[in-house]
Structures are given as structure tokens and as C-alpha cells.
Coordinates of C-alpha atoms in Angstrom, one line a residue:
Chain A
M29 CA 129.8 72.8 106.8
K30 CA 126.2 71.1 106.3
A31 CA 123.4 73.3 104.1
L32 CA 120.0 72.0 105.2
V33 CA 117.6 71.1 102.1
I34 CA 113.6 71.8 102.8
S35 CA 112.1 69.5 99.5
Q36 CA 108.7 69.2 99.6
R37 CA 107.4 67.9 95.6
P38 CA 110.3 65.7 94.2
S39 CA 109.9 69.0 91.5
D40 CA 111.6 71.2 93.2
A41 CA 114.5 68.9 95.1
G42 CA 117.3 69.7 91.9
E43 CA 117.2 73.4 91.8
L44 CA 117.8 73.6 95.9
V45 CA 120.4 70.8 96.2
A46 CA 122.0 73.2 93.4
L47 CA 121.7 75.7 95.5
A48 CA 122.7 74.8 98.8
K49 CA 126.2 73.0 97.3
G50 CA 127.3 77.0 97.3
F51 CA 127.2 76.6 100.8
G52 CA 128.0 74.0 101.7
E53 CA 127.5 69.6 101.8
P54 CA 123.4 69.3 101.6
V55 CA 121.0 66.8 103.7
I56 CA 117.8 66.7 102.3
L57 CA 114.3 66.5 104.7
A58 CA 111.8 64.8 102.3
F59 CA 108.4 66.3 103.5
Q60 CA 104.5 66.0 101.7
E61 CA 105.1 64.9 97.9
S62 CA 108.8 64.3 98.1
A63 CA 108.3 61.6 101.6
S64 CA 105.6 59.2 99.3
K65 CA 108.3 59.8 96.2
V66 CA 111.4 59.7 98.4
D67 CA 113.8 57.7 95.3
E68 CA 113.4 60.7 93.3
V69 CA 114.7 62.9 95.9
A70 CA 117.3 60.5 97.4
A71 CA 118.5 60.5 92.8
Y72 CA 120.3 63.5 94.1
G73 CA 123.3 61.6 96.0
C74 CA 122.8 63.3 99.3
R75 CA 121.9 61.6 102.7
V76 CA 117.7 61.8 102.9
Y77 CA 115.9 62.6 106.2
R78 CA 112.6 61.9 105.6
V79 CA 109.1 62.9 107.8
R80 CA 105.6 61.9 106.2
S81 CA 103.6 64.0 106.8
D82 CA 101.8 66.9 105.1
R83 CA 101.8 68.6 108.7
P84 CA 103.5 71.8 108.5
E85 CA 104.6 71.3 112.5
A86 CA 105.5 67.9 111.2
L87 CA 107.9 69.1 109.2
Y88 CA 109.0 72.1 112.2
K89 CA 109.2 69.6 114.7
A90 CA 111.9 67.5 112.2
A91 CA 113.8 71.0 110.6
F92 CA 114.8 71.8 114.3
S93 CA 116.3 68.4 116.0
L94 CA 118.4 67.9 112.3
Y95 CA 119.5 71.8 113.0
E96 CA 120.4 70.7 116.6
S97 CA 121.8 68.0 114.9
L98 CA 123.5 68.4 112.0
N99 CA 124.3 72.5 112.6
P100 CA 123.6 73.6 109.4
K101 CA 125.2 77.3 108.1
I102 CA 121.9 77.4 105.7
I103 CA 118.0 75.9 105.4
V104 CA 117.2 76.8 102.4
G105 CA 113.5 75.1 100.9
P106 CA 110.3 76.6 98.7
S107 CA 108.2 79.9 98.9
T108 CA 105.3 77.4 99.4
K109 CA 102.4 78.1 102.4
N110 CA 103.3 74.7 104.3
V111 CA 107.1 75.2 104.2
K112 CA 106.3 79.1 105.2
D113 CA 104.7 78.7 108.4
A114 CA 107.0 75.1 109.0
T115 CA 110.4 77.9 109.3
A116 CA 108.5 81.0 110.7
L117 CA 107.9 78.7 114.3
L118 CA 112.0 77.6 113.7
A119 CA 113.1 80.8 113.0
G120 CA 111.3 82.1 116.2
S121 CA 112.1 79.3 117.8
L122 CA 116.2 79.6 117.4
D123 CA 115.5 83.5 116.9
I124 CA 117.7 82.9 113.4
P125 CA 116.3 85.0 110.7
M126 CA 114.3 84.1 107.7
V127 CA 113.9 85.2 104.0
T128 CA 111.4 84.3 101.5
E129 CA 110.8 84.6 98.1
V130 CA 114.1 85.1 97.0
V131 CA 115.1 85.8 93.6
E132 CA 119.2 85.7 94.4
L133 CA 121.6 84.2 96.8
S134 CA 125.1 84.1 97.9
D135 CA 127.3 83.5 99.8
G136 CA 129.2 87.0 102.1
G137 CA 131.5 85.4 104.3
S138 CA 129.8 85.6 108.0
V139 CA 126.7 86.7 106.2
L140 CA 123.7 85.9 103.7
T141 CA 124.0 88.2 100.9
Y142 CA 120.0 87.8 98.7
K143 CA 117.7 89.5 96.4
R144 CA 113.8 89.0 96.5
G145 CA 111.0 91.6 95.4
F146 CA 109.6 94.2 98.0
M147 CA 106.6 96.6 98.2
S148 CA 104.3 94.0 96.2
E149 CA 107.2 93.4 93.5
R150 CA 107.4 97.1 92.5
V151 CA 111.2 97.6 94.7
T152 CA 113.7 95.0 94.6
M153 CA 115.4 94.6 97.7
K154 CA 119.1 93.6 98.4
A155 CA 120.2 92.7 102.0
E156 CA 122.3 90.4 103.8
V157 CA 121.9 88.7 107.4
P158 CA 124.1 86.4 109.0
Y159 CA 124.4 83.0 109.6
P160 CA 123.0 79.9 110.7
V161 CA 120.0 81.7 108.1
I162 CA 117.0 80.1 107.0
A163 CA 115.9 81.0 103.2
L164 CA 112.8 80.4 100.5
V165 CA 113.5 80.5 97.1
N166 CA 111.3 80.9 94.3
P167 CA 111.4 78.3 91.2
K168 CA 114.1 78.2 88.4
I169 CA 116.4 80.7 89.9
V170 CA 119.3 78.3 89.5
E171 CA 119.6 75.1 86.7
P172 CA 118.9 71.9 89.1
A173 CA 122.2 69.9 90.3
E174 CA 122.6 66.2 88.8
K175 CA 121.6 63.3 90.0
A176 CA 124.0 61.3 91.3
G177 CA 123.0 58.1 92.7
R178 CA 121.1 56.8 95.7
G179 CA 121.5 59.2 98.8
E180 CA 120.6 57.1 101.8
V181 CA 116.7 56.9 103.3
I182 CA 116.3 57.9 107.0
D183 CA 112.9 58.0 108.4
L184 CA 111.5 60.6 111.2
N185 CA 109.7 60.4 113.7
V186 CA 108.5 63.5 114.9
G187 CA 105.9 62.4 117.5
E188 CA 102.3 63.5 118.6
L189 CA 101.7 66.9 117.0
K190 CA 99.0 69.9 118.8
V191 CA 97.3 71.1 115.9
N192 CA 95.2 67.7 114.9
I193 CA 94.0 67.2 111.1
V194 CA 89.9 66.7 110.9
G195 CA 89.2 66.9 107.5
V196 CA 91.0 68.0 103.4
R197 CA 89.1 69.0 100.7
A198 CA 90.1 69.9 97.3
K199 CA 89.7 73.5 95.7
E200 CA 87.6 73.4 93.3
L201 CA 90.2 74.3 90.4
S202 CA 89.9 74.7 87.3
G203 CA 93.3 72.8 85.9
V204 CA 94.3 75.9 83.9
K205 CA 97.9 76.6 83.2
L206 CA 98.0 79.9 83.1
E207 CA 101.9 80.0 84.0
E208 CA 102.7 78.6 80.5
A209 CA 100.5 79.6 78.3
E210 CA 101.2 82.0 75.4
V211 CA 98.2 84.3 75.4
V212 CA 96.5 85.6 78.6
I213 CA 92.4 87.3 78.5
G214 CA 92.8 88.8 82.3
V215 CA 89.3 89.8 83.5
G216 CA 88.6 92.7 86.0
R217 CA 85.2 94.2 88.1
G218 CA 84.9 96.0 84.3
F219 CA 82.6 93.1 83.8
K220 CA 79.8 93.1 85.7
S221 CA 77.9 89.3 85.9
K222 CA 79.7 86.0 85.8
E223 CA 77.6 85.8 82.3
D224 CA 79.2 88.2 80.9
L225 CA 82.2 86.6 81.1
K226 CA 81.7 84.5 77.7
L227 CA 82.6 87.8 76.1
A228 CA 86.0 86.9 77.7
F229 CA 86.1 83.1 77.0
E230 CA 84.8 83.8 72.9
L231 CA 87.6 85.9 72.1
A232 CA 90.2 82.9 74.2
K233 CA 89.2 80.7 72.2
I234 CA 89.9 82.7 68.7
L235 CA 93.4 83.4 70.5
N236 CA 93.5 80.1 72.0
A237 CA 94.2 81.4 75.1
Q238 CA 93.5 81.0 78.5
V239 CA 91.3 83.3 80.8
G240 CA 93.0 84.6 84.2
G241 CA 91.4 87.2 86.4
T242 CA 92.4 89.7 89.2
R243 CA 91.7 89.3 92.8
P244 CA 88.1 90.6 93.3
I245 CA 86.3 88.0 90.0
A246 CA 88.5 84.9 91.0
A247 CA 89.3 85.2 94.8
D248 CA 86.0 87.0 96.2
L249 CA 83.6 87.0 93.4
K250 CA 84.7 83.2 92.4
W251 CA 83.2 83.8 89.3
L252 CA 86.5 81.9 87.8
P253 CA 88.4 79.2 90.0
E254 CA 90.7 79.9 92.1
D255 CA 93.7 78.7 90.4
A256 CA 92.9 82.0 87.3
W257 CA 93.6 84.4 90.2
I258 CA 97.3 86.5 88.7
G259 CA 98.5 88.5 90.9
I260 CA 100.9 88.5 93.3
S261 CA 99.1 86.0 95.6
G262 CA 97.9 84.5 93.6
K263 CA 99.5 83.4 89.9
K264 CA 102.3 84.8 88.5
I265 CA 102.0 84.7 84.5
T266 CA 105.0 85.5 81.7
P267 CA 103.1 84.8 78.4
K268 CA 104.1 86.7 74.9
L269 CA 100.3 88.8 75.3
Y270 CA 98.5 89.4 78.5
I271 CA 95.0 91.3 77.2
A272 CA 93.2 92.8 80.4
V273 CA 89.9 93.6 79.9
G274 CA 87.7 96.1 82.1
V275 CA 90.5 95.8 84.6
S276 CA 92.4 98.9 87.0
G277 CA 96.1 98.3 87.2
A278 CA 96.4 97.9 90.8
P279 CA 99.8 97.0 92.0
Q280 CA 99.0 93.7 93.7
H281 CA 97.0 92.8 90.1
M282 CA 100.0 93.9 88.1
S283 CA 103.4 92.2 89.9
G284 CA 101.8 89.0 88.1
V285 CA 101.8 90.5 84.8
S286 CA 104.5 92.6 84.7
G287 CA 107.1 89.7 82.9
S288 CA 105.1 89.5 80.1
K289 CA 106.0 90.3 76.0
V290 CA 103.1 92.8 75.6
I291 CA 100.8 93.5 77.3
V292 CA 97.3 95.9 75.8
A293 CA 94.0 96.6 78.5
V294 CA 91.1 97.7 77.0
N295 CA 89.2 100.3 79.4
K296 CA 86.5 102.6 79.3
D297 CA 88.1 105.1 81.8
K298 CA 90.4 107.2 80.6
S299 CA 92.2 107.8 83.4
A300 CA 92.6 103.9 85.5
P301 CA 96.8 103.4 86.2
I302 CA 96.7 99.8 84.1
F303 CA 96.8 102.6 80.9
K304 CA 100.5 104.1 82.1
Q305 CA 101.4 100.0 82.8
A306 CA 99.9 98.5 79.3
D307 CA 101.9 98.2 75.5
Y308 CA 98.9 99.3 74.3
G309 CA 95.6 100.5 75.8
V310 CA 92.1 101.6 74.4
V311 CA 89.8 103.2 75.7
A312 CA 86.1 101.6 75.2
D313 CA 83.1 100.6 76.6
L314 CA 84.5 96.3 76.5
Y315 CA 80.6 95.4 76.3
K316 CA 81.1 97.3 72.3
F317 CA 85.2 96.5 72.1
L318 CA 85.4 92.5 72.8
P319 CA 82.8 91.5 70.2
I320 CA 83.8 93.8 67.6
L321 CA 87.2 92.3 68.9
T322 CA 87.2 88.7 68.6
S323 CA 84.6 89.1 65.1
K324 CA 87.5 90.8 62.9
L325 CA 90.0 87.9 64.9
R326 CA 87.0 85.1 63.0
E327 CA 87.4 87.1 59.7
K328 CA 91.3 87.0 60.4
F329 CA 91.6 83.4 61.2
P330 CA 88.9 81.4 59.7
G331 CA 90.6 78.3 60.1
R332 CA 89.9 78.5 64.1
A333 CA 87.1 78.1 66.5
Chain B
M17 CA 90.3 79.3 130.0
G18 CA 91.4 82.9 128.3
R19 CA 88.9 85.0 126.8
D20 CA 91.2 88.3 125.3
I21 CA 91.7 88.7 122.1
A22 CA 95.7 90.7 121.0
V23 CA 96.0 91.3 117.2
L24 CA 98.5 92.0 115.9
V25 CA 98.6 95.4 113.6
K26 CA 101.8 96.7 111.2
A27 CA 102.0 100.1 110.3
S28 CA 103.5 99.1 106.6
L29 CA 104.7 100.9 104.3
N30 CA 102.4 101.7 101.0
P31 CA 102.9 100.3 98.1
E32 CA 100.4 102.0 95.9
I33 CA 102.9 105.1 96.3
V34 CA 107.0 103.9 95.0
R35 CA 108.8 106.6 94.7
Q36 CA 112.8 107.0 93.2
V37 CA 115.2 109.7 94.6
S38 CA 118.0 109.3 91.5
E39 CA 118.1 106.5 89.1
G40 CA 115.8 103.9 90.1
I41 CA 116.6 104.1 94.5
Y42 CA 113.6 103.5 96.0
D43 CA 112.7 106.3 98.8
I44 CA 111.2 104.6 101.5
D45 CA 111.4 108.0 103.8
Y46 CA 109.1 109.6 101.8
T47 CA 106.3 106.2 101.3
P48 CA 103.8 106.6 103.7
L49 CA 102.9 104.0 106.2
K50 CA 99.7 103.0 106.1
I51 CA 97.4 100.0 107.9
S52 CA 99.1 95.9 106.8
D53 CA 95.1 95.4 104.0
V54 CA 95.1 91.7 105.8
D55 CA 95.5 93.1 109.1
R56 CA 91.4 94.9 108.7
N57 CA 90.8 91.2 108.1
A58 CA 92.3 90.0 112.0
L59 CA 90.3 93.1 113.1
E60 CA 87.1 92.3 111.6
E61 CA 87.6 88.5 112.4
A62 CA 88.6 90.0 116.2
A63 CA 85.5 91.8 116.5
R64 CA 82.9 89.2 115.7
L65 CA 85.2 86.5 118.0
K66 CA 85.2 88.7 120.4
G67 CA 81.3 88.5 121.0
I68 CA 82.1 84.9 121.2
L69 CA 84.9 85.2 123.9
G70 CA 83.4 88.2 125.8
G71 CA 87.1 89.2 127.0
K72 CA 89.2 92.3 126.3
V73 CA 91.0 93.1 122.8
Y74 CA 94.6 94.0 122.6
S75 CA 96.2 95.6 119.5
I76 CA 99.3 95.1 119.6
T77 CA 101.9 97.0 116.9
V78 CA 105.4 97.3 116.4
L79 CA 107.1 100.3 114.5
T80 CA 109.3 98.5 111.7
W81 CA 109.5 102.5 109.3
G82 CA 111.6 105.3 110.5
P83 CA 112.4 107.5 111.4
S84 CA 110.5 107.7 114.4
K85 CA 109.5 111.4 114.5
A86 CA 108.5 111.0 110.8
R87 CA 106.0 108.3 110.6
D88 CA 104.3 109.5 113.9
K89 CA 101.0 111.0 112.6
D90 CA 100.7 107.4 109.9
L91 CA 101.5 105.6 112.6
K92 CA 98.6 106.7 115.1
L93 CA 96.4 106.3 112.1
A94 CA 97.1 103.3 111.6
V95 CA 97.0 102.2 115.6
Q96 CA 93.5 104.8 115.7
E97 CA 91.5 102.6 112.9
A98 CA 92.3 99.3 115.2
L99 CA 91.0 101.4 118.5
A100 CA 87.6 102.4 116.7
K101 CA 87.2 98.9 115.1
V102 CA 87.4 96.4 118.0
A103 CA 90.6 97.4 120.8
D104 CA 89.6 98.2 123.9
E105 CA 93.4 99.4 124.8
A106 CA 96.7 99.6 122.0
Y107 CA 100.2 98.9 122.8
V108 CA 103.2 100.7 120.4
V109 CA 106.4 99.8 120.5
V110 CA 108.9 102.5 119.3
D111 CA 111.9 102.7 119.2
D112 CA 115.1 104.4 117.1
N113 CA 117.3 101.8 118.3
V114 CA 116.0 99.4 116.3
I115 CA 114.4 101.2 113.3
P116 CA 114.1 100.4 110.2
G117 CA 113.7 97.0 112.0
D118 CA 113.0 92.8 111.0
P119 CA 111.2 90.0 112.1
I120 CA 113.3 89.1 114.9
V121 CA 113.4 92.7 116.6
T122 CA 109.5 92.5 115.3
S123 CA 108.3 89.4 116.7
N124 CA 110.8 89.6 120.2
A125 CA 108.9 93.0 120.9
I126 CA 105.6 91.6 120.6
V127 CA 106.1 88.7 123.0
G128 CA 108.0 91.2 125.3
V129 CA 104.9 93.6 125.2
L130 CA 102.5 90.1 125.8
K131 CA 105.2 89.5 128.5
S132 CA 106.4 92.2 130.8
K133 CA 102.3 93.4 131.0
G134 CA 100.4 90.1 132.3
L135 CA 98.8 90.0 128.5
K136 CA 97.5 86.0 128.3
P137 CA 95.3 86.5 125.0
T138 CA 93.7 82.8 123.8
L139 CA 93.7 84.0 120.6
I140 CA 96.3 85.8 118.5
L141 CA 95.3 87.2 115.1
A142 CA 97.4 88.7 112.4
G143 CA 97.1 88.9 108.2
E144 CA 98.5 86.5 106.8
A145 CA 101.6 88.6 105.3
S146 CA 102.3 92.7 105.1
V147 CA 101.6 94.5 102.0
D148 CA 104.9 96.1 102.1
E149 CA 107.5 93.0 103.5
S150 CA 105.0 89.9 102.8
T151 CA 107.2 87.7 103.9
S152 CA 105.0 85.5 106.3
Q153 CA 107.0 85.0 109.7
V154 CA 106.4 86.7 112.3
P155 CA 102.9 85.4 113.6
G156 CA 104.9 81.8 113.4
R157 CA 107.7 83.5 115.5
V158 CA 105.3 84.3 118.0
A159 CA 104.4 81.1 118.5
A160 CA 106.9 79.6 119.1
K161 CA 108.2 82.0 121.0
L162 CA 104.9 82.0 123.7
G163 CA 104.9 78.0 122.6
Y164 CA 100.8 78.8 121.6
S165 CA 99.8 76.3 118.9
Y166 CA 100.6 77.8 115.5
V167 CA 97.9 77.9 112.2
G168 CA 99.2 79.7 109.0
Y169 CA 96.5 81.6 106.3
V170 CA 93.2 80.8 108.5
R171 CA 90.2 81.7 105.2
R172 CA 87.7 80.4 108.1
V173 CA 87.1 80.3 112.3
L174 CA 83.9 77.4 112.2
E175 CA 84.1 77.3 115.8
V176 CA 85.5 78.6 119.4
R177 CA 85.4 75.1 121.4
E178 CA 85.8 75.2 124.9
G179 CA 90.0 74.4 124.5
S180 CA 90.4 74.7 120.9
V181 CA 89.2 77.2 118.3
V182 CA 88.6 74.2 115.0
V183 CA 89.3 76.6 111.0
E184 CA 89.9 76.2 108.1
R185 CA 93.5 76.8 106.2
D186 CA 94.2 78.0 102.8
V187 CA 96.8 75.2 101.0
E188 CA 97.7 76.1 97.5
E189 CA 95.7 73.4 95.5
Y190 CA 93.3 72.5 98.6
V191 CA 91.6 73.8 102.5
E192 CA 92.0 71.6 105.6
T193 CA 89.9 71.6 108.6
L194 CA 92.4 71.6 111.3
E195 CA 91.5 71.7 115.1
A196 CA 94.5 74.0 117.0
P197 CA 95.1 73.9 120.9
L198 CA 94.0 77.3 122.6
P199 CA 95.9 79.4 122.9
A200 CA 96.7 79.9 119.5
V201 CA 98.4 82.4 116.8
L202 CA 96.5 82.6 113.2
S203 CA 97.0 84.1 110.7
V204 CA 94.2 85.3 108.7
T205 CA 93.3 85.1 104.8
Q206 CA 91.1 88.9 102.8
E207 CA 89.0 85.1 102.6
I208 CA 88.0 85.1 105.9
N209 CA 85.5 88.3 105.7
E210 CA 84.7 90.9 104.7
P211 CA 85.9 94.0 106.5
R212 CA 83.7 96.7 107.0
P213 CA 85.0 100.8 108.0
P214 CA 84.7 101.5 111.7
T215 CA 82.1 104.0 112.1
L216 CA 82.2 107.1 113.5
I217 CA 80.3 106.8 116.9
Q218 CA 83.6 104.2 117.6
I219 CA 85.9 106.4 115.9
R220 CA 84.9 108.6 118.4
M221 CA 85.3 107.1 120.7
A222 CA 88.9 105.6 120.3
S223 CA 90.2 109.1 121.2
R224 CA 89.6 107.8 125.2
K225 CA 91.1 104.6 125.0
P226 CA 94.0 104.0 126.1
L227 CA 97.1 103.8 124.2
Y228 CA 100.7 102.8 125.8
T229 CA 103.2 104.0 124.2
L230 CA 106.9 101.7 125.0
K231 CA 110.8 101.6 124.1
L232 CA 112.3 98.2 124.1
S233 CA 114.2 99.3 127.5
D234 CA 110.5 99.8 128.9
I235 CA 109.5 96.1 127.8
G236 CA 113.1 94.8 129.5
L237 CA 114.1 93.8 125.7
D238 CA 117.4 94.2 124.3
V239 CA 117.7 92.8 121.1
K240 CA 119.3 94.1 118.1
P241 CA 117.5 93.7 113.8
K242 CA 120.1 91.0 112.3
R243 CA 119.0 92.2 108.3
L244 CA 121.5 95.1 106.8
I245 CA 120.0 96.8 103.8
R246 CA 122.0 97.3 101.1
D247 CA 119.7 98.7 98.9
M248 CA 116.4 99.3 97.6
R249 CA 115.2 99.8 93.5
V250 CA 112.0 100.7 92.4
I251 CA 111.7 97.9 89.3
T252 CA 111.4 99.7 86.1
V253 CA 109.5 97.9 83.2
F254 CA 109.4 99.7 80.4
R255 CA 105.7 99.5 79.0
K256 CA 105.0 102.0 75.2
Q257 CA 101.5 103.6 76.3
V258 CA 100.4 104.1 73.3
L259 CA 96.6 104.8 73.4
V260 CA 93.5 103.9 71.4
E261 CA 91.3 106.1 71.3
E262 CA 88.5 105.7 68.7
A263 CA 84.9 106.9 68.6
S264 CA 84.5 104.3 66.3
M265 CA 84.9 101.0 67.5
E266 CA 85.7 98.9 64.1
K267 CA 88.5 101.7 63.8
A268 CA 89.7 100.9 67.4
V269 CA 89.8 97.3 66.8
E270 CA 91.5 97.6 63.4
K271 CA 94.4 99.6 65.1
L272 CA 94.6 97.1 67.7
L273 CA 95.3 94.5 65.8
E274 CA 97.4 96.6 63.4
Y275 CA 100.2 97.3 66.4
L276 CA 99.7 93.5 68.0
E277 CA 100.2 92.2 63.9
R278 CA 103.7 94.6 64.0
E279 CA 104.4 93.1 67.7
G280 CA 104.1 89.3 66.4
V281 CA 101.7 88.3 68.9
L282 CA 99.6 87.3 66.6
R283 CA 99.8 84.4 65.7
V284 CA 101.1 82.2 68.2

């Protein structure tokens, strides 16, 4: 029995191959970055089919033809936008189950048993679906497989696509790696203007922290670059210390910070829901509180900025 | 080229209200339904594009969470919003035989409504994800079944041409501009517009518009959900919830720093 692995980036291949081995013999379909760096993907010793494209429609057509020839029990891949769009088309044309953002999966005989978040990550759901099935997973849920020789690489030609690409532009990004930061300061609508965010950046400097924001700040108002957006559709962070300033505590934001060790909330509204989801809540006007916090920290850590 | 638009509208479980029955078991039966947030953006975009295309707009809703009797009021509210906002007519599939549903049931039912009623929309709009399940797969499934072109995560519709639509698609690190042939299915993100609530007059008009409630047998469909839910648990993360309330800001700062020192999270 085969297990088809969709690899979009070489960095996802090891984990996906390890997962696939629990269900069958892994065969890789390399797409986008994994197609251009195919040697890294072939290093796991499995046969690699390559589609040289970054279009979901091309991935769909390649996966469809492989599905027909290999008859896999399961298709695993990352829960990214391009892969989701491609596998949604595949799931629809085959009428087979597709599950996304999976954090646990196991073989339950005739069914796949899996666990995923539900209700903006406030609930976990355990469920099962019959094979064949498409399972898109979250990163880092297993240890990557060991590299093992070099698999054969076969190019796939998918022919003409319906949707034409006219142009691509990069998003304006800050390049900050919020996911890797030990201290993160999150800013919300309590800030009245973009200029006022300097209060958060000054505090960040003395704490060696990174600054992120809620959806309105980063995605709608664009006061911060888009990659500084913390929340269910943005970044999920796991710092030692998260300081939420002027953040109300909407579930879509809080699900992105639930992995923080200590959560501090600063909000002038005592009834803000964030106080129930924080370790330490300070009921205060951020415009008065932050400058004093920053200056006290400067006294405490004179060596820092 | 057809000129009609279909909008997919989901009555989702409201994630802001998460209750436990006992020992962390999630209480789905008492969670109210509400229109999925991003579907409001799809409706707003439909209103704008209706002005360009000039055809009809219909909304299609498939009830996922039951029992249907208990969901009637919430479901009607969601559908009424679609009618008030833009839809000329609404199609609602309610069938206790396929509840709780799954994306297989939902997508087949949507296609079943379109085919059995002879509806041929040139555009099908949907939200990028529902607020409860957030799996982002129903629009793509519908496109594949109908043979329509598909673009997910559309953050701008730039132009509707004769026979195609030009859109911006949001991918994680970049934005693509794409031309998709019509008919097409588009899923939209919240960046696409700022949804305005329907006006009082629109709400009053909505009650006079046709609302068709259908069972699967009415649309000649025999499909069963393939997902079996085993267990749902509320994630409980213990937080200390210590509140610092001081008239003096200096005092408040000192107290907070004391707590953070004790936690050992200041010297990183």
C-alpha cells in the first residue's frame, strides 16, 4: 500500500515522510520550493514525482494522476494555502474525506483517526474518516525521518491550466520571527495611532522582545507588517513572556498566544476578556503605564539599550 | 455568459461561546449558530459585483449542526442576513439524516441545489474558512464537482471581464494576480472589503424574498457524512489571573515586575 506525500518545502519533507510510513510506502510529490530543490527531498530515499510549478491547480492535476496510478491509502501534506486549495479540488473530484491542521493521526484499521483544533482552537476534536483520505497536518507533530540514500526523480507534465498567472508581488514583511522570540509584545486597538506604537517598541528594546499585533493592527490598519499578525490566521507564538497591550482578548487572537508560558495583559477596561486569560493583568491606561514600565526596566537593566 | 452570483453562507457554531458539559466535554448542542464571519465579506463582495454583472444573487446554506428543530431560529437569522444584504432568493438544505454533516455532505448538497434548480451562476463566492471548523475545503470541492475554475484566498476582485475574472490571491508570503475563466468559484478573505450591516429597509425587504427549505430527497441526492466525531474537549489552559489595580502607576509597575521576577521570565 502506498502513502502519497505532498512536499512544498524541503523542510517539511522529513516530517511528512515519517508520518506517511505509519500508513504505507511513502512516495513523494514535490511541488513549488521542493520541486526546485528536489535533491533535498530525494534524500529520504523515496521515489519523487516532481511538478515544476507553484500553482495549486498544477499540484491538483499531478496529485490526481498519481492517485489514479498509485491508488494510495492516504495523502499527507502541509496545511498551507496552496496545498489546501489543490487538495480541496482533489477531494471534491474524488469525493473522499479531507482533514486539515491535524495534530495527531493514527491508523484505526479501515479508518484514519485524527485530532485537530476546532472552534478557533478553543476545542479539540477527535474524529475518524474512512480511507482513502487526504490529511494535511501542522508542522512539528513528529520527528523527521532519517535520510536514506537517493530516491529516483520523475518529472510530471500536467499540461495547460485554466487559471493564468498575471503577476506576483512579495508582501511587505518585517522579517521578524515571532515564533522564535522569547519575549513578545502584542499590540491591539488600545493604541490610538500608528505613531503611538513607539511606546511598545521602546519597551521591546529593553526586553529584547519582538512586537506583534492583533488582526486589526497588522492586517486591517496595516500599522505593522502582515507577518507581525498574531492569531489563528496569523502567527502562533510560544514565548516565555507575552505582554498584551491594549488587546481585548478575542478568541481568534488568544488562540495564537495560548502556548505562551506567562501572559501579561495591560488594559484600561477591567471587564476586558483578556484578564481571564492572563497570568498577570494590569488595569491601567497604556499611555501612562508603558513609559513608566520602560523607564523602570532601564534602571533595572542599565546594560541594555 | 451568465450574470448570476451564488454566495455560500454557513450557519457556524459561535466560537465565542464555548461551554462544557462536564470535565471538559464540549457542549455542542447548546452552542448557538451564527453566520460565519468571512461569509459577510463574501456577501458584501456579491453586492458590489451584482452592480457590475447585473444578474441575480442567490444564497445557499447547508445545515451542518443539529438537531434542526433547535437550530431553526439561528439558521433563519443567518439566511435572513444574506437576503437582507444582497440575495434575491435563498436556498437552505436542512436534513436531520445528514447531521452532523461534513464537507462531503455540504459540497454535494450545494451542487445538488444548483443542478436540481437549474441555477447556473457565473460566480460562486464563499468565505475562505468557516469560524467553527476552518477547513477551507468546501469552495474547492464545489468547483471540482461543477468543473468551474477555482481561486482560493481572494483579497481583491480587480476586474470582471467578458469570460474571465481578474483577482488578487493571498498566499502566505506573497500576493498573486490571476485571471480565472468564468464560471469560477472564489473564496474571499477578510481583507477584500469592509462588510456593512444591512439597512433597516433591506431587513424589512428580506422577509418578502423567497426562501426555499429543501431536504436531500428534494434535490435528488443520496449522500452520507463520512466523518464520525468521537470526542470534543474544551482546551483549558490554567492562567493565574492575578489582577494588579493600583492608583499609582509606579506601584503597579513595581508589583508587575516583582511577579515577573518571581516567574523568572525577565532575564532572557
